[in-house]
Short mmCIF file of C-alpha atoms in Angstrom, two decimals:
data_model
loop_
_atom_site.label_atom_id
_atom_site.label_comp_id
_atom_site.label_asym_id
_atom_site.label_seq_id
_atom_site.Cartn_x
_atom_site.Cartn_y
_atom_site.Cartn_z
CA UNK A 1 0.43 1.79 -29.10
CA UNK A 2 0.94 5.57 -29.56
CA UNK A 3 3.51 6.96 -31.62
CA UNK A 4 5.77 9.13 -29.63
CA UNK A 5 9.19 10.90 -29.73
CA UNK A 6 11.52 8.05 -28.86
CA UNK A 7 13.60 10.70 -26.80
CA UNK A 8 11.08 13.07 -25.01
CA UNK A 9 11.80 15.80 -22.99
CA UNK A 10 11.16 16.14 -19.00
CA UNK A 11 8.46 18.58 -20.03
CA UNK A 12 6.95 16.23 -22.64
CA UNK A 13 6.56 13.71 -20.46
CA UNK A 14 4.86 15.48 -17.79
CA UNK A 15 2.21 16.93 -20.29
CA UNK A 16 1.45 13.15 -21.06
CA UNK A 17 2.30 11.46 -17.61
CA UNK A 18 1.31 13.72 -14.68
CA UNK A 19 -1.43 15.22 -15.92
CA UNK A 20 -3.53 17.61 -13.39
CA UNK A 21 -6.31 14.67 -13.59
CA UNK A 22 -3.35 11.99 -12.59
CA UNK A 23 -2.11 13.92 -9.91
CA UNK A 24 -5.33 14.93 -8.40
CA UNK A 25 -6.26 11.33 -7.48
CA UNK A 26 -7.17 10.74 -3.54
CA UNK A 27 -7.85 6.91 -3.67
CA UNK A 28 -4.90 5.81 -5.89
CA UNK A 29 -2.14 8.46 -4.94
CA UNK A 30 -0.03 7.55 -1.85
CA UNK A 31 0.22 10.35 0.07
CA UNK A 32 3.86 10.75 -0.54
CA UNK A 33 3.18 11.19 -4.78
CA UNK A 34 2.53 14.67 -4.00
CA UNK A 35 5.50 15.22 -1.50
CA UNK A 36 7.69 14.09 -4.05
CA UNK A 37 7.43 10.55 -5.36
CA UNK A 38 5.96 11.90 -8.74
CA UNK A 39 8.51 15.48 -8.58
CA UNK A 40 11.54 12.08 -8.98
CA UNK A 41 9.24 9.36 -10.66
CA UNK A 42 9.69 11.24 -14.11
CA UNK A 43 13.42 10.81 -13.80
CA UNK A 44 13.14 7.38 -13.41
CA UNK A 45 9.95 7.49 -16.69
CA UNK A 46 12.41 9.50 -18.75
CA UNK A 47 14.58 6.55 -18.57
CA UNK A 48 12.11 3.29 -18.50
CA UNK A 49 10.74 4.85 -22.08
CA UNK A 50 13.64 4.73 -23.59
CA UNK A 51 13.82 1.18 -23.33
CA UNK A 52 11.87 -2.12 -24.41
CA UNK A 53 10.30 -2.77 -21.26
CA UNK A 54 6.69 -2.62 -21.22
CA UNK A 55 4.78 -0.96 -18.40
CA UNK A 56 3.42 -4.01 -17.09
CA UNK A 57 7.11 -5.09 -17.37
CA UNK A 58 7.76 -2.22 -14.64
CA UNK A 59 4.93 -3.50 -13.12
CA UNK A 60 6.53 -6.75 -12.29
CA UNK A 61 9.69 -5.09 -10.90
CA UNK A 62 7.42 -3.06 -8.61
CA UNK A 63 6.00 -6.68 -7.59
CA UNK A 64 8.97 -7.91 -6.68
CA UNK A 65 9.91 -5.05 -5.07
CA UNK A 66 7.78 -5.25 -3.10
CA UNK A 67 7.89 -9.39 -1.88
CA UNK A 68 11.76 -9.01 -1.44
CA UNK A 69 10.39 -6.07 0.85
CA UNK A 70 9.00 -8.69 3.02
CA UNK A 71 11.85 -11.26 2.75
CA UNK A 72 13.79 -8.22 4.30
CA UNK A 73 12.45 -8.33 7.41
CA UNK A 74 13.57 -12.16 7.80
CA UNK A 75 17.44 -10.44 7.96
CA UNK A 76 17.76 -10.07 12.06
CA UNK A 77 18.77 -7.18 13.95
CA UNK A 78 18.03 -3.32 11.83
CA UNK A 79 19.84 -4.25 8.52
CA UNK A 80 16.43 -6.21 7.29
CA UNK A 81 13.48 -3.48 8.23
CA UNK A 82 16.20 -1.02 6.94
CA UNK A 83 16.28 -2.32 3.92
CA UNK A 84 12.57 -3.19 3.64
CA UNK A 85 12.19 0.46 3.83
CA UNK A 86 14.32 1.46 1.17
CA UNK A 87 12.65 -1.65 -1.23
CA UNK A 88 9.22 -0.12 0.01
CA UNK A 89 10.45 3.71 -1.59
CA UNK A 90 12.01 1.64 -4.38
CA UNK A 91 8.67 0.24 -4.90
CA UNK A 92 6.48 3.46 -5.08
CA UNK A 93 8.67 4.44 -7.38
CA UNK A 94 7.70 1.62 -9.73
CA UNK A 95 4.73 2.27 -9.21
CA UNK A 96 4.24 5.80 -10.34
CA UNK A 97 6.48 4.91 -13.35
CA UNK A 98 4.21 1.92 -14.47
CA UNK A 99 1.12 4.28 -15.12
CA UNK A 100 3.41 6.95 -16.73
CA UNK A 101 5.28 4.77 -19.22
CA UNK A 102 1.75 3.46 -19.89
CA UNK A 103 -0.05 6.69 -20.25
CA UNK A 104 3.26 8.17 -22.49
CA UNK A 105 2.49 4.93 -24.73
CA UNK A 106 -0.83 4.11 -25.20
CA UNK A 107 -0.89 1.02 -23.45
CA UNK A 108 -3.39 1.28 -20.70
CA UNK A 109 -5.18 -2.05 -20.44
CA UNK A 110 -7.23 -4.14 -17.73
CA UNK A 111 -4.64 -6.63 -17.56
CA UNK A 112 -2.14 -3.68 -16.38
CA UNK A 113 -4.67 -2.75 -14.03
CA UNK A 114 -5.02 -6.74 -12.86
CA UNK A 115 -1.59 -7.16 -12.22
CA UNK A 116 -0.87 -3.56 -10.16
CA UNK A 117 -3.79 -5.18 -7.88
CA UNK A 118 -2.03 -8.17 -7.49
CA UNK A 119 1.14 -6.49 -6.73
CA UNK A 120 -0.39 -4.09 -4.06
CA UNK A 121 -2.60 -6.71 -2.62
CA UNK A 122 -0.01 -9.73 -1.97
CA UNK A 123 2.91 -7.08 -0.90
CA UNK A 124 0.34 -6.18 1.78
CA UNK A 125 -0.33 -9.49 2.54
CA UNK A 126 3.30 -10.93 2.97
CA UNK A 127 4.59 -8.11 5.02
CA UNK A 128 2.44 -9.24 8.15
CA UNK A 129 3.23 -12.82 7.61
CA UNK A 130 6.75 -11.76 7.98
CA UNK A 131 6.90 -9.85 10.62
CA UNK A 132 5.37 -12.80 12.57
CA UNK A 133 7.60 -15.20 11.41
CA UNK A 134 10.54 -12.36 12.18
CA UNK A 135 9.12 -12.14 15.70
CA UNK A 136 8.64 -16.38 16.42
CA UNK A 137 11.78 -16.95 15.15
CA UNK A 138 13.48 -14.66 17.65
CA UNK A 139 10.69 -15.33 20.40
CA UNK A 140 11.54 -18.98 20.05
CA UNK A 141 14.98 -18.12 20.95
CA UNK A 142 14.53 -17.03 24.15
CA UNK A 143 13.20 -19.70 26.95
CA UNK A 144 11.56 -16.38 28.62
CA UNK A 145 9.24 -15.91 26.02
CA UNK A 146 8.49 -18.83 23.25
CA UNK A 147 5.48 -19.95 24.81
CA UNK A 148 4.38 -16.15 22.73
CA UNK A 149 6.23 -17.52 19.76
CA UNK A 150 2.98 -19.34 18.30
CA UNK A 151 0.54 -17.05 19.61
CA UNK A 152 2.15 -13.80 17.73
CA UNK A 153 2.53 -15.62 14.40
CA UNK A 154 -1.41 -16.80 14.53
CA UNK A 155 -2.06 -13.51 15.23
CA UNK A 156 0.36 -12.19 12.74
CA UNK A 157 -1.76 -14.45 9.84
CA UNK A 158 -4.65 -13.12 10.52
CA UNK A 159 -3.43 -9.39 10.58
CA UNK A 160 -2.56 -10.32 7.11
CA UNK A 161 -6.20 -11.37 5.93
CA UNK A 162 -7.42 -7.90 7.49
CA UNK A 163 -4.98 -6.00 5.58
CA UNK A 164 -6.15 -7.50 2.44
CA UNK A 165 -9.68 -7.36 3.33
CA UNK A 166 -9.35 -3.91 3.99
CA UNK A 167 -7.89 -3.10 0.47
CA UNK A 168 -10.31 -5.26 -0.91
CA UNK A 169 -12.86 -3.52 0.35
CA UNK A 170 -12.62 -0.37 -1.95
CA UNK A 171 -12.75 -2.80 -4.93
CA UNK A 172 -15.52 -4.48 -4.03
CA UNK A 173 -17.45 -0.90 -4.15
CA UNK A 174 -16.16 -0.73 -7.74
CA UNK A 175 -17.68 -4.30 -8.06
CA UNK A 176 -20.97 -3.70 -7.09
CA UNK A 177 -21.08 -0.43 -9.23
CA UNK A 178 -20.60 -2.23 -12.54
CA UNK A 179 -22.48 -5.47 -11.56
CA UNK A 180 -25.43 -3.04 -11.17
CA UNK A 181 -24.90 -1.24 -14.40
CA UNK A 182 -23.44 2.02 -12.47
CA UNK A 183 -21.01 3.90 -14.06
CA UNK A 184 -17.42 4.62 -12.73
CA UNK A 185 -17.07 7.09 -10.22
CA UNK A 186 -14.46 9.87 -10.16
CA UNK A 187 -11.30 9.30 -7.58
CA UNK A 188 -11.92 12.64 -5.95
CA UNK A 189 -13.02 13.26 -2.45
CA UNK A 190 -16.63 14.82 -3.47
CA UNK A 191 -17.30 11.25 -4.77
CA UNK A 192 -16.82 9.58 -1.43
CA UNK A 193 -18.25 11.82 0.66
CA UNK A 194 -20.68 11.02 3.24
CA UNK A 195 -22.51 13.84 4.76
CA UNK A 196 -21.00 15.20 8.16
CA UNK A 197 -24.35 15.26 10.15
CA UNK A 198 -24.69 11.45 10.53
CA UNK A 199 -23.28 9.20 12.97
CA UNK A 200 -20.58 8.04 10.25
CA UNK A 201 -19.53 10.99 8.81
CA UNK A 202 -18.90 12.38 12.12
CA UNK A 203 -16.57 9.42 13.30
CA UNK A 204 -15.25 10.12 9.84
CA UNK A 205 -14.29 13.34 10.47
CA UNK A 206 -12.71 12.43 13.90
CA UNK A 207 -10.52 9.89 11.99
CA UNK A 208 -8.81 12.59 10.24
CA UNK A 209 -7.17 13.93 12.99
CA UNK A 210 -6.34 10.00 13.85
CA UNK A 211 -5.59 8.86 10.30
CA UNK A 212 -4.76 5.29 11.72
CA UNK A 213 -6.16 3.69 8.59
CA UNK A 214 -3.08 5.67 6.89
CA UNK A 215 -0.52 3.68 8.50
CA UNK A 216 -1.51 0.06 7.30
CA UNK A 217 0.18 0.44 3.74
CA UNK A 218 3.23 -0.89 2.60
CA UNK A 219 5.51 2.36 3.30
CA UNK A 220 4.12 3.03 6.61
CA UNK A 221 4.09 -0.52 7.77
CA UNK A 222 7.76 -1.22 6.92
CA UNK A 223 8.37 2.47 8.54
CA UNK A 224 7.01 1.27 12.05
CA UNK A 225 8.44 -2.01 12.12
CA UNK A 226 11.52 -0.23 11.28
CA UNK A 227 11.09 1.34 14.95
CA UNK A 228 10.11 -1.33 16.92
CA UNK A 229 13.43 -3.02 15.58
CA UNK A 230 15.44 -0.14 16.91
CA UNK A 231 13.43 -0.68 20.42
CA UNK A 232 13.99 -4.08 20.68
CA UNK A 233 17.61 -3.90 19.86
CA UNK A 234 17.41 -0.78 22.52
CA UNK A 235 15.94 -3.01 25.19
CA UNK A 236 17.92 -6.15 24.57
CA UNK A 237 14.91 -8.07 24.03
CA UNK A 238 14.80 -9.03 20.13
CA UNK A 239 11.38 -8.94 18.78
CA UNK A 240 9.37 -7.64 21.69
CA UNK A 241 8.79 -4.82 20.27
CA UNK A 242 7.20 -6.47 17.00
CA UNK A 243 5.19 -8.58 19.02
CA UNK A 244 3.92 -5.88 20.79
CA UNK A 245 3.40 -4.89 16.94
CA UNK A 246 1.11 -7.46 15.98
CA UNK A 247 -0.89 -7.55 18.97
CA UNK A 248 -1.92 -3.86 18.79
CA UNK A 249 -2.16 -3.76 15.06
CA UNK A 250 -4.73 -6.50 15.21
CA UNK A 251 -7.57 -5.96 17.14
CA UNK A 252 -7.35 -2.02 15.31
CA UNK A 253 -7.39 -3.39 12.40
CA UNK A 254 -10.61 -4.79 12.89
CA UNK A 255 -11.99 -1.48 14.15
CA UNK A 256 -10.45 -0.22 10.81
CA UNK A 257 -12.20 -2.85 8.21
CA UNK A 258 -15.57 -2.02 10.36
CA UNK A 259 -15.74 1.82 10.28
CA UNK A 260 -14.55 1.31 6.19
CA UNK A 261 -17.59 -1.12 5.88
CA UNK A 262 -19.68 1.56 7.57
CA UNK A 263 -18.51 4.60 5.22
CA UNK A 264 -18.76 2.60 2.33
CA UNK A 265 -22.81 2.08 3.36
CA UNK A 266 -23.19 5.46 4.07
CA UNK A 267 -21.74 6.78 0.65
CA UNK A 268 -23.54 7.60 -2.39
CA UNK A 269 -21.26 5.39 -4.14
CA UNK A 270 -23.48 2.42 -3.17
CA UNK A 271 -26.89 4.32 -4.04
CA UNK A 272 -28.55 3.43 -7.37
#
């Protein structure tokens, strides 16, 4: 534990918190910390310090934020992805306050580390799983279309396990580093490069002007189902849209986990 002022400023807490190393993270920074998730996240710091709760404390409220997230989308109608979405920002926020009330005390640890993964990896997990259970419960409804009721939440399951797999494929990289006595690699885009005039680095490049991969996080996910509730309530047809959902997200996921399998090969992060 580090001793600090029990009242710091906005500006002390940056200096500690969002330093230029912290903010220039590619892997672990959502896209949106630089928009402005970490320009309000200090607000929320400024506050969290000045309490008892620990940051793996605020680590726990970011977990439940984000499997009430997913119990959301069991509310019918607009009202439940609506309010997934604003769990999922609620979330984020969580999470960039976690690592800052950590970093402003001291109290890094691997457990902290443990339980983020945990947090990230299950609220990816359970949003699938509810969106299929959101669309067979209002497939099942309608004598049109339940015999697509079972079908879309099978489908919907294993969505889930290629989400996670996905994720989990990043740590397993960081796995095989340190089980072969490598040391840890810097979170910057030089570090998983893989060179432009192969095969993979060229379909790598093309993906970043289709940044699909982008899209199957938390805040993205709950973003589009958000939509496809507004076109199935458009239509008349509830859940058609999120089965339609599922089945596309599926079989590009799997594209997804292959090409990441492929540019984690190719990197220099697996070379000894």
């Amino acid at each position: 534990m580090v001793e600090r002022p029990k009242n710091p400023t906005l500006e002390q807490l940056r200096a500690v918190c969002q330093t230029p190393e912290v903010r220039a993270r590619k892997n672990a920074e959502h896209w949106t910390a630089e928009l402005y998730l970490r320009h309000i996240s200090i607000y929320l710091t400024a506050i969290l310090v000045r309490t008892r709760i620990s940051a793996n404390g605020v680590t726990g409220l970011m977990i439940l934020a984000g499997w009430f997230m997913s119990l959301a989308l069991l509310i019918p109608g607009i009202w439940g992805p609506l309010l997934a979405v604003i769990l999922s920002q609620l979330q984020l926020y969580f999470d960039c306050s976690d690592g800052e009330v950590a970093r402003w005390r001291g109290t890094q640890s691997p457990r902290g580390i443990f339980i983020d993964m945990v947090g990230h990896h299950t609220t990816e997990a359970l949003i699938p799983i509810a969106l299929g259970y959101r669309a067979f419960i209002e497939l099942s409804a309608d004598d049109s279309s339940v015999e697509q009721a079972w079908p879309t939440l099978f489908m919907a399951a294993c969505l889930s396990v290629l989400l996670v797999l996905n994720r989990s494929q990043s740590l397993m990289v960081h796995a095989a580093r340190g089980m072969a006595g490598l040391g840890k690699l810097p979170d910057t885009a030089a570090a998983r490069s893989v060179p432009t005039t192969s095969l993979v680095g060229k379909l790598r490049s093309l993906a970043r002007f289709l940044p699909f991969h982008k899209l199957l996080h938390a805040v993205e996910l709950s973003l589009i189902i958000l939509g496809c509730s507004v076109i199935s309530a458009i239509v008349g047809i509830p859940g058609a849209a999120e089965k339609w959902m599922v089945w596309i997200l599926l079989p590009a996921c799997v594209l997804v986990n292959f090409g990441h399998f492929l540019s984690n090969m190719a990197s220099s992060r697996l070379k000894a």
